[in-house]
mmCIF file of C-alpha atoms in Angstrom:
data_model
loop_
_atom_site.group_PDB
_atom_site.id
_atom_site.type_symbol
_atom_site.label_atom_id
_atom_site.label_comp_id
_atom_site.label_asym_id
_atom_site.label_seq_id
_atom_site.Cartn_x
_atom_site.Cartn_y
_atom_site.Cartn_z
ATOM 1 C CA UNK A 15 7.168 165.153 143.906
ATOM 2 C CA UNK A 16 5.862 162.914 146.696
ATOM 3 C CA UNK A 17 6.999 159.295 147.115
ATOM 4 C CA UNK A 18 3.541 158.125 146.081
ATOM 5 C CA UNK A 19 3.848 159.918 142.721
ATOM 6 C CA UNK A 20 7.003 157.975 141.877
ATOM 7 C CA UNK A 21 5.681 154.534 142.752
ATOM 8 C CA UNK A 22 5.261 151.931 140.008
ATOM 9 C CA UNK A 23 2.742 149.853 141.979
ATOM 10 C CA UNK A 24 0.039 151.160 144.319
ATOM 11 C CA UNK A 25 -2.200 148.663 146.126
ATOM 12 C CA UNK A 26 -5.916 149.450 146.398
ATOM 13 C CA UNK A 27 -5.464 150.104 150.133
ATOM 14 C CA UNK A 28 -2.965 152.905 149.277
ATOM 15 C CA UNK A 29 -5.255 154.615 146.753
ATOM 16 C CA UNK A 30 -8.029 157.143 147.295
ATOM 17 C CA UNK A 31 -10.291 159.162 145.005
ATOM 18 C CA UNK A 32 -7.772 162.056 144.937
ATOM 19 C CA UNK A 33 -5.276 159.835 143.104
ATOM 20 C CA UNK A 34 -6.937 160.100 139.662
ATOM 21 C CA UNK A 35 -3.813 161.799 138.174
ATOM 22 C CA UNK A 36 -1.671 158.830 139.294
ATOM 23 C CA UNK A 37 -3.965 155.887 138.589
ATOM 24 C CA UNK A 38 -6.944 157.101 136.515
ATOM 25 C CA UNK A 39 -10.612 157.182 137.489
ATOM 26 C CA UNK A 40 -11.279 153.439 137.572
ATOM 27 C CA UNK A 41 -8.395 152.641 139.941
ATOM 28 C CA UNK A 42 -9.023 155.697 142.114
ATOM 29 C CA UNK A 43 -12.613 154.590 142.619
ATOM 30 C CA UNK A 44 -11.672 150.956 143.317
ATOM 31 C CA UNK A 45 -9.051 152.095 145.840
ATOM 32 C CA UNK A 46 -11.507 154.438 147.550
ATOM 33 C CA UNK A 47 -14.078 151.639 147.837
ATOM 34 C CA UNK A 48 -11.570 149.017 148.973
ATOM 35 C CA UNK A 49 -10.115 151.332 151.638
ATOM 36 C CA UNK A 50 -13.422 152.635 152.983
ATOM 37 C CA UNK A 51 -16.260 150.251 152.158
ATOM 38 C CA UNK A 52 -14.839 146.768 152.807
ATOM 39 C CA UNK A 53 -15.095 147.553 156.526
ATOM 40 C CA UNK A 54 -18.823 148.233 155.947
ATOM 41 C CA UNK A 55 -19.175 144.632 154.775
ATOM 42 C CA UNK A 56 -19.125 145.379 151.031
ATOM 43 C CA UNK A 57 -17.000 142.835 149.172
ATOM 44 C CA UNK A 58 -14.490 144.570 146.901
ATOM 45 C CA UNK A 59 -11.939 142.133 145.392
ATOM 46 C CA UNK A 60 -8.381 143.257 146.080
ATOM 47 C CA UNK A 61 -5.847 144.331 143.498
ATOM 48 C CA UNK A 62 -3.262 146.933 142.568
ATOM 49 C CA UNK A 63 -2.656 149.699 140.055
ATOM 50 C CA UNK A 64 0.322 149.941 137.749
ATOM 51 C CA UNK A 65 0.640 153.715 137.851
ATOM 52 C CA UNK A 66 0.956 156.488 135.270
ATOM 53 C CA UNK A 67 4.601 156.800 136.429
ATOM 54 C CA UNK A 68 5.192 153.276 135.065
ATOM 55 C CA UNK A 69 3.601 154.275 131.746
ATOM 56 C CA UNK A 70 5.864 157.330 131.335
ATOM 57 C CA UNK A 71 8.898 155.267 132.283
ATOM 58 C CA UNK A 72 8.020 152.632 129.673
ATOM 59 C CA UNK A 73 7.596 155.283 126.926
ATOM 60 C CA UNK A 74 10.911 156.853 127.854
ATOM 61 C CA UNK A 75 12.784 153.511 128.140
ATOM 62 C CA UNK A 76 11.444 152.259 124.785
ATOM 63 C CA UNK A 77 12.130 155.695 123.180
ATOM 64 C CA UNK A 78 8.516 155.825 121.993
ATOM 65 C CA UNK A 79 7.684 159.477 122.638
ATOM 66 C CA UNK A 80 9.289 160.826 119.462
ATOM 67 C CA UNK A 81 7.796 158.018 117.342
ATOM 68 C CA UNK A 82 4.319 158.781 118.716
ATOM 69 C CA UNK A 83 4.764 162.498 118.119
ATOM 70 C CA UNK A 84 5.874 161.889 114.533
ATOM 71 C CA UNK A 85 3.011 159.523 113.667
ATOM 72 C CA UNK A 86 0.317 161.676 115.262
ATOM 73 C CA UNK A 87 1.550 165.031 113.974
ATOM 74 C CA UNK A 88 -0.909 166.503 111.500
ATOM 75 C CA UNK A 89 -3.008 163.327 111.473
ATOM 76 C CA UNK A 90 -6.442 163.947 109.967
ATOM 77 C CA UNK A 91 -8.711 161.744 112.110
ATOM 78 C CA UNK A 92 -11.596 162.213 109.674
ATOM 79 C CA UNK A 93 -9.523 160.245 107.144
ATOM 80 C CA UNK A 94 -10.446 156.770 108.371
ATOM 81 C CA UNK A 95 -7.705 155.034 106.407
ATOM 82 C CA UNK A 96 -4.954 157.363 107.661
ATOM 83 C CA UNK A 97 -6.257 156.988 111.230
ATOM 84 C CA UNK A 98 -6.258 153.175 110.984
ATOM 85 C CA UNK A 99 -2.721 153.133 109.556
ATOM 86 C CA UNK A 100 -1.298 155.459 112.223
ATOM 87 C CA UNK A 101 -3.132 153.667 115.042
ATOM 88 C CA UNK A 102 -1.932 150.221 113.977
ATOM 89 C CA UNK A 103 1.659 151.444 113.551
ATOM 90 C CA UNK A 104 1.714 152.916 117.086
ATOM 91 C CA UNK A 105 0.107 149.832 118.669
ATOM 92 C CA UNK A 106 2.682 147.624 116.913
ATOM 93 C CA UNK A 107 5.533 149.812 118.227
ATOM 94 C CA UNK A 108 4.202 149.386 121.764
ATOM 95 C CA UNK A 109 3.669 145.620 121.485
ATOM 96 C CA UNK A 110 7.194 145.128 120.113
ATOM 97 C CA UNK A 111 8.858 147.346 122.736
ATOM 98 C CA UNK A 112 10.194 145.800 125.929
ATOM 99 C CA UNK A 113 9.139 146.847 129.396
ATOM 100 C CA UNK A 114 12.081 147.891 131.603
ATOM 101 C CA UNK A 115 13.247 144.816 133.567
ATOM 102 C CA UNK A 116 12.690 146.387 137.005
ATOM 103 C CA UNK A 117 9.152 147.326 135.932
ATOM 104 C CA UNK A 118 8.430 143.732 134.910
ATOM 105 C CA UNK A 119 9.884 142.539 138.204
ATOM 106 C CA UNK A 120 7.692 144.857 140.318
ATOM 107 C CA UNK A 121 4.539 143.870 138.407
ATOM 108 C CA UNK A 122 5.294 140.143 138.791
ATOM 109 C CA UNK A 123 6.125 140.520 142.516
ATOM 110 C CA UNK A 124 2.814 142.330 143.124
ATOM 111 C CA UNK A 125 0.945 139.619 141.196
ATOM 112 C CA UNK A 126 2.668 136.887 143.232
ATOM 113 C CA UNK A 127 1.754 138.726 146.437
ATOM 114 C CA UNK A 128 -1.915 138.979 145.342
ATOM 115 C CA UNK A 129 -1.890 135.258 144.496
ATOM 116 C CA UNK A 130 -0.395 134.503 147.930
ATOM 117 C CA UNK A 131 -3.033 136.606 149.720
ATOM 118 C CA UNK A 132 -5.791 134.581 148.086
ATOM 119 C CA UNK A 133 -4.042 131.247 148.569
ATOM 120 C CA UNK A 134 -4.128 130.562 144.823
ATOM 121 C CA UNK A 135 -1.071 129.887 142.724
ATOM 122 C CA UNK A 136 -1.244 131.804 139.417
ATOM 123 C CA UNK A 137 -4.387 133.684 140.391
ATOM 124 C CA UNK A 138 -6.905 134.601 137.675
ATOM 125 C CA UNK A 139 -7.031 138.396 137.364
ATOM 126 C CA UNK A 140 -8.822 141.046 135.342
ATOM 127 C CA UNK A 141 -6.428 143.497 133.676
ATOM 128 C CA UNK A 142 -8.078 146.787 132.793
ATOM 129 C CA UNK A 143 -6.994 150.190 131.537
ATOM 130 C CA UNK A 144 -7.595 153.364 133.492
ATOM 131 C CA UNK A 145 -6.618 156.445 131.458
ATOM 132 C CA UNK A 146 -5.823 159.761 133.031
ATOM 133 C CA UNK A 147 -4.865 163.300 132.064
ATOM 134 C CA UNK A 148 -2.414 164.584 134.668
ATOM 135 C CA UNK A 149 -3.480 168.218 134.506
ATOM 136 C CA UNK A 150 -7.166 167.442 133.935
ATOM 137 C CA UNK A 151 -8.184 165.019 136.671
ATOM 138 C CA UNK A 152 -11.853 165.321 135.657
ATOM 139 C CA UNK A 153 -11.310 164.220 132.062
ATOM 140 C CA UNK A 154 -13.262 161.055 131.392
ATOM 141 C CA UNK A 155 -11.854 158.440 129.067
ATOM 142 C CA UNK A 156 -14.176 155.726 130.371
ATOM 143 C CA UNK A 157 -14.827 152.750 128.170
ATOM 144 C CA UNK A 158 -12.253 153.697 125.544
ATOM 145 C CA UNK A 159 -9.549 151.284 126.528
ATOM 146 C CA UNK A 160 -9.530 147.510 126.770
ATOM 147 C CA UNK A 161 -10.215 144.918 129.468
ATOM 148 C CA UNK A 162 -8.640 141.439 129.566
ATOM 149 C CA UNK A 163 -10.336 138.783 131.688
ATOM 150 C CA UNK A 164 -9.084 135.530 133.245
ATOM 151 C CA UNK A 165 -5.433 136.484 132.812
ATOM 152 C CA UNK A 166 -3.394 133.695 134.439
ATOM 153 C CA UNK A 167 0.350 133.605 135.174
ATOM 154 C CA UNK A 168 3.080 136.222 134.837
ATOM 155 C CA UNK A 169 3.605 135.883 131.058
ATOM 156 C CA UNK A 170 -0.079 136.429 130.276
ATOM 157 C CA UNK A 171 -0.117 139.311 132.770
ATOM 158 C CA UNK A 172 2.840 141.168 131.219
ATOM 159 C CA UNK A 173 1.347 140.695 127.746
ATOM 160 C CA UNK A 174 -2.059 142.008 128.921
ATOM 161 C CA UNK A 175 -0.361 145.053 130.495
ATOM 162 C CA UNK A 176 1.255 145.928 127.149
ATOM 163 C CA UNK A 177 -2.054 145.358 125.341
ATOM 164 C CA UNK A 178 -3.707 147.792 127.771
ATOM 165 C CA UNK A 179 -1.029 150.398 127.074
ATOM 166 C CA UNK A 180 -1.472 149.861 123.319
ATOM 167 C CA UNK A 181 -5.231 150.323 123.723
ATOM 168 C CA UNK A 182 -4.589 153.974 124.601
ATOM 169 C CA UNK A 183 -3.980 154.273 120.849
ATOM 170 C CA UNK A 184 -7.032 152.535 119.412
ATOM 171 C CA UNK A 185 -8.483 154.488 116.478
ATOM 172 C CA UNK A 186 -11.424 155.466 118.651
ATOM 173 C CA UNK A 187 -9.264 156.768 121.514
ATOM 174 C CA UNK A 188 -7.021 158.762 119.162
ATOM 175 C CA UNK A 189 -9.967 160.453 117.432
ATOM 176 C CA UNK A 190 -11.690 161.158 120.775
ATOM 177 C CA UNK A 191 -8.617 163.001 122.069
ATOM 178 C CA UNK A 192 -8.208 164.914 118.808
ATOM 179 C CA UNK A 193 -11.882 165.938 118.821
ATOM 180 C CA UNK A 194 -11.689 167.089 122.443
ATOM 181 C CA UNK A 195 -8.372 168.898 122.185
ATOM 182 C CA UNK A 196 -6.279 166.595 124.386
ATOM 183 C CA UNK A 197 -2.568 166.364 123.718
ATOM 184 C CA UNK A 198 -1.858 162.655 123.105
ATOM 185 C CA UNK A 199 1.349 162.921 125.104
ATOM 186 C CA UNK A 200 -0.372 164.463 128.131
ATOM 187 C CA UNK A 201 -2.734 161.529 128.608
ATOM 188 C CA UNK A 202 -1.264 158.601 130.532
ATOM 189 C CA UNK A 203 -2.443 155.097 131.197
ATOM 190 C CA UNK A 204 -2.652 153.237 134.463
ATOM 191 C CA UNK A 205 -3.472 149.522 134.546
ATOM 192 C CA UNK A 206 -5.776 147.784 137.031
ATOM 193 C CA UNK A 207 -4.891 144.253 138.119
ATOM 194 C CA UNK A 208 -7.744 142.833 140.207
ATOM 195 C CA UNK A 209 -8.690 139.423 141.514
ATOM 196 C CA UNK A 210 -11.488 137.886 139.420
ATOM 197 C CA UNK A 211 -14.723 136.677 140.980
ATOM 198 C CA UNK A 212 -15.701 133.262 139.574
ATOM 199 C CA UNK A 213 -18.939 134.548 138.082
ATOM 200 C CA UNK A 214 -18.256 132.382 135.017
ATOM 201 C CA UNK A 215 -19.788 129.594 137.139
ATOM 202 C CA UNK A 216 -22.257 132.005 138.733
ATOM 203 C CA UNK A 217 -23.869 135.302 137.822
ATOM 204 C CA UNK A 218 -22.966 138.933 137.351
ATOM 205 C CA UNK A 219 -24.351 142.199 136.078
ATOM 206 C CA UNK A 220 -24.712 145.913 136.626
ATOM 207 C CA UNK A 221 -26.780 147.908 139.090
ATOM 208 C CA UNK A 222 -27.822 151.538 138.991
ATOM 209 C CA UNK A 223 -28.953 153.408 142.086
ATOM 210 C CA UNK A 224 -31.665 155.195 140.087
ATOM 211 C CA UNK A 225 -34.022 154.464 137.220
ATOM 212 C CA UNK A 226 -31.895 155.005 134.116
ATOM 213 C CA UNK A 227 -34.895 155.923 131.918
ATOM 214 C CA UNK A 228 -36.538 158.598 134.077
ATOM 215 C CA UNK A 229 -33.728 159.565 136.463
ATOM 216 C CA UNK A 230 -36.030 158.737 139.426
ATOM 217 C CA UNK A 231 -33.779 158.200 142.465
ATOM 218 C CA UNK A 232 -36.200 156.222 144.644
ATOM 219 C CA UNK A 233 -35.273 152.841 143.167
ATOM 220 C CA UNK A 234 -32.309 150.568 142.493
ATOM 221 C CA UNK A 235 -32.229 148.877 139.075
ATOM 222 C CA UNK A 236 -30.350 145.569 138.872
ATOM 223 C CA UNK A 237 -29.475 143.677 135.676
ATOM 224 C CA UNK A 238 -28.358 140.060 136.090
ATOM 225 C CA UNK A 239 -27.180 137.272 133.773
ATOM 226 C CA UNK A 240 -25.071 134.122 133.891
ATOM 227 C CA UNK A 241 -21.304 134.160 133.420
ATOM 228 C CA UNK A 242 -18.856 137.066 133.381
ATOM 229 C CA UNK A 243 -20.282 140.585 133.418
ATOM 230 C CA UNK A 244 -18.798 141.710 130.104
ATOM 231 C CA UNK A 245 -21.817 140.421 128.145
ATOM 232 C CA UNK A 246 -24.225 142.480 130.272
ATOM 233 C CA UNK A 247 -22.057 145.613 130.071
ATOM 234 C CA UNK A 248 -21.702 145.336 126.288
ATOM 235 C CA UNK A 249 -25.379 144.505 125.717
ATOM 236 C CA UNK A 250 -24.570 141.096 124.245
ATOM 237 C CA UNK A 251 -27.318 139.374 126.300
ATOM 238 C CA UNK A 252 -30.734 140.443 127.538
ATOM 239 C CA UNK A 253 -30.397 140.180 131.332
ATOM 240 C CA UNK A 254 -33.014 139.721 134.047
ATOM 241 C CA UNK A 255 -34.167 143.071 135.394
ATOM 242 C CA UNK A 256 -35.192 143.956 138.933
ATOM 243 C CA UNK A 257 -36.530 147.217 140.386
ATOM 244 C CA UNK A 258 -36.161 147.642 144.154
ATOM 245 C CA UNK A 259 -37.840 150.365 146.244
ATOM 246 C CA UNK A 260 -35.176 152.033 148.412
ATOM 247 C CA UNK A 261 -37.479 153.206 151.227
ATOM 248 C CA UNK A 262 -38.866 149.687 151.597
ATOM 249 C CA UNK A 263 -35.366 148.224 151.896
ATOM 250 C CA UNK A 264 -34.529 150.792 154.594
ATOM 251 C CA UNK A 265 -37.566 149.563 156.540
ATOM 252 C CA UNK A 266 -36.348 145.971 156.299
ATOM 253 C CA UNK A 267 -38.915 144.904 153.710
ATOM 254 C CA UNK A 268 -38.310 142.661 150.689
ATOM 255 C CA UNK A 269 -39.166 145.632 148.482
ATOM 256 C CA UNK A 270 -38.795 144.251 144.948
ATOM 257 C CA UNK A 271 -41.240 146.234 142.797
ATOM 258 C CA UNK A 272 -40.812 144.282 139.564
ATOM 259 C CA UNK A 273 -38.965 141.339 138.049
ATOM 260 C CA UNK A 274 -38.582 140.830 134.295
ATOM 261 C CA UNK A 275 -36.952 137.634 133.068
ATOM 262 C CA UNK A 276 -34.318 138.097 130.338
ATOM 263 C CA UNK A 277 -33.446 135.653 127.559
ATOM 264 C CA UNK A 278 -29.841 135.137 128.838
ATOM 265 C CA UNK A 279 -29.097 132.774 125.942
ATOM 266 C CA UNK A 280 -25.287 132.978 126.102
ATOM 267 C CA UNK A 281 -22.638 133.460 128.749
ATOM 268 C CA UNK A 282 -18.961 134.337 128.841
ATOM 269 C CA UNK A 283 -16.883 131.750 130.739
ATOM 270 C CA UNK A 284 -13.229 131.004 131.477
ATOM 271 C CA UNK A 285 -11.231 129.271 128.778
ATOM 272 C CA UNK A 286 -8.912 126.559 130.159
ATOM 273 C CA UNK A 287 -5.747 128.197 128.761
ATOM 274 C CA UNK A 288 -6.657 131.624 130.149
ATOM 275 C CA UNK A 289 -8.905 134.230 128.542
ATOM 276 C CA UNK A 290 -12.593 133.657 127.860
ATOM 277 C CA UNK A 291 -14.968 131.861 125.527
ATOM 278 C CA UNK A 292 -18.703 131.875 124.850
ATOM 279 C CA UNK A 293 -20.972 129.111 126.121
ATOM 280 C CA UNK A 294 -24.698 128.586 125.677
ATOM 281 C CA UNK A 295 -27.143 128.614 128.602
ATOM 282 C CA UNK A 296 -29.421 125.630 129.204
ATOM 283 C CA UNK A 297 -33.116 126.306 128.525
ATOM 284 C CA UNK A 298 -34.010 125.472 132.148
ATOM 285 C CA UNK A 299 -31.589 128.176 133.370
ATOM 286 C CA UNK A 300 -32.870 130.714 130.824
ATOM 287 C CA UNK A 301 -36.399 130.175 132.107
ATOM 288 C CA UNK A 302 -35.552 131.083 135.704
ATOM 289 C CA UNK A 303 -34.086 134.195 137.319
ATOM 290 C CA UNK A 304 -30.287 134.236 137.525
ATOM 291 C CA UNK A 305 -30.255 135.418 141.152
ATOM 292 C CA UNK A 306 -32.491 134.881 144.173
ATOM 293 C CA UNK A 307 -34.608 137.566 145.846
ATOM 294 C CA UNK A 308 -32.174 137.456 148.790
ATOM 295 C CA UNK A 309 -29.293 138.273 146.402
ATOM 296 C CA UNK A 310 -31.336 141.084 144.838
ATOM 297 C CA UNK A 311 -31.940 142.712 148.240
ATOM 298 C CA UNK A 312 -28.303 142.241 149.327
ATOM 299 C CA UNK A 313 -27.071 143.897 146.126
ATOM 300 C CA UNK A 314 -29.565 146.751 146.518
ATOM 301 C CA UNK A 315 -28.342 147.350 150.092
ATOM 302 C CA UNK A 316 -24.734 147.480 148.932
ATOM 303 C CA UNK A 317 -25.698 149.797 146.077
ATOM 304 C CA UNK A 318 -27.434 152.132 148.522
ATOM 305 C CA UNK A 319 -24.414 152.093 150.866
ATOM 306 C CA UNK A 320 -22.053 152.931 148.001
ATOM 307 C CA UNK A 321 -24.387 155.716 146.823
ATOM 308 C CA UNK A 322 -24.583 157.134 150.376
ATOM 309 C CA UNK A 323 -20.777 157.097 150.592
ATOM 310 C CA UNK A 324 -20.280 158.932 147.285
ATOM 311 C CA UNK A 325 -23.362 161.160 147.844
ATOM 312 C CA UNK A 326 -24.561 160.696 144.255
ATOM 313 C CA UNK A 327 -26.150 157.971 142.081
ATOM 314 C CA UNK A 328 -23.805 155.173 141.079
ATOM 315 C CA UNK A 329 -23.528 152.496 138.428
ATOM 316 C CA UNK A 330 -21.774 149.433 139.805
ATOM 317 C CA UNK A 331 -20.554 146.241 138.206
ATOM 318 C CA UNK A 332 -21.101 143.233 140.471
ATOM 319 C CA UNK A 333 -20.363 139.513 140.360
#
């Protein structure tokens, strides 16, 4: 086993796309981009992964493996009530269990280092789950686990890390693994801790380097709204929509084919005690586009660079 495989914390600069078994797909991709695309001028906020090794150590330390096995054995996931009972019981076990002290210490030290790098005491971070199957690096568990935004300070961070681990056992995640024949105790969880971009006072969204309806690869599609990106990702708001012609951008033209204004009636913003809350958007802001044409073109260029690097169409969250 290499040294890397044993590490509890891996910084984005230490991670590449081959590390899916250690850190899951989300972290592997962030590490790959941070290591290779920041030098191309693409802004990727820094962060670190709490690895699958940390997850296994926590399960072992808290003696959770046997409890999980017992509660999941013979579980009929089509019985919604039984599934909900088992899922809640497991999540409660995890939330009540303690993280090993040295694990807590390493997580807090990495968080303090990230805060120091950014010159911010108690930095606001996003804490996200990145699930992985060790022997099946291609298995996709995207979108099944939870994300916690505007996590501030070490206590909130350690709590969010445990919540992420518990989210590996949401009812939905349990039934997905059962339906697809994954052994629950072969799937691990890695946690992303990444510096937040203050889009709560700005804008954010998602871009696709093709037309999502037709699959046509000659355009970039950008969705934009005010506040944190979660509302765009989850379809809570109707964002502004921009189509950009790739060939035109390559020729240095302001090649925006179409702009459609979205209603953008609500936004997700920071709550003063950490976490998030909903706020309404002023009518004057709803009636105008959330980003300028210059921003649209800059995003499209970055999207095209990321697509060229990965050699296939991408969907990218931006802020």
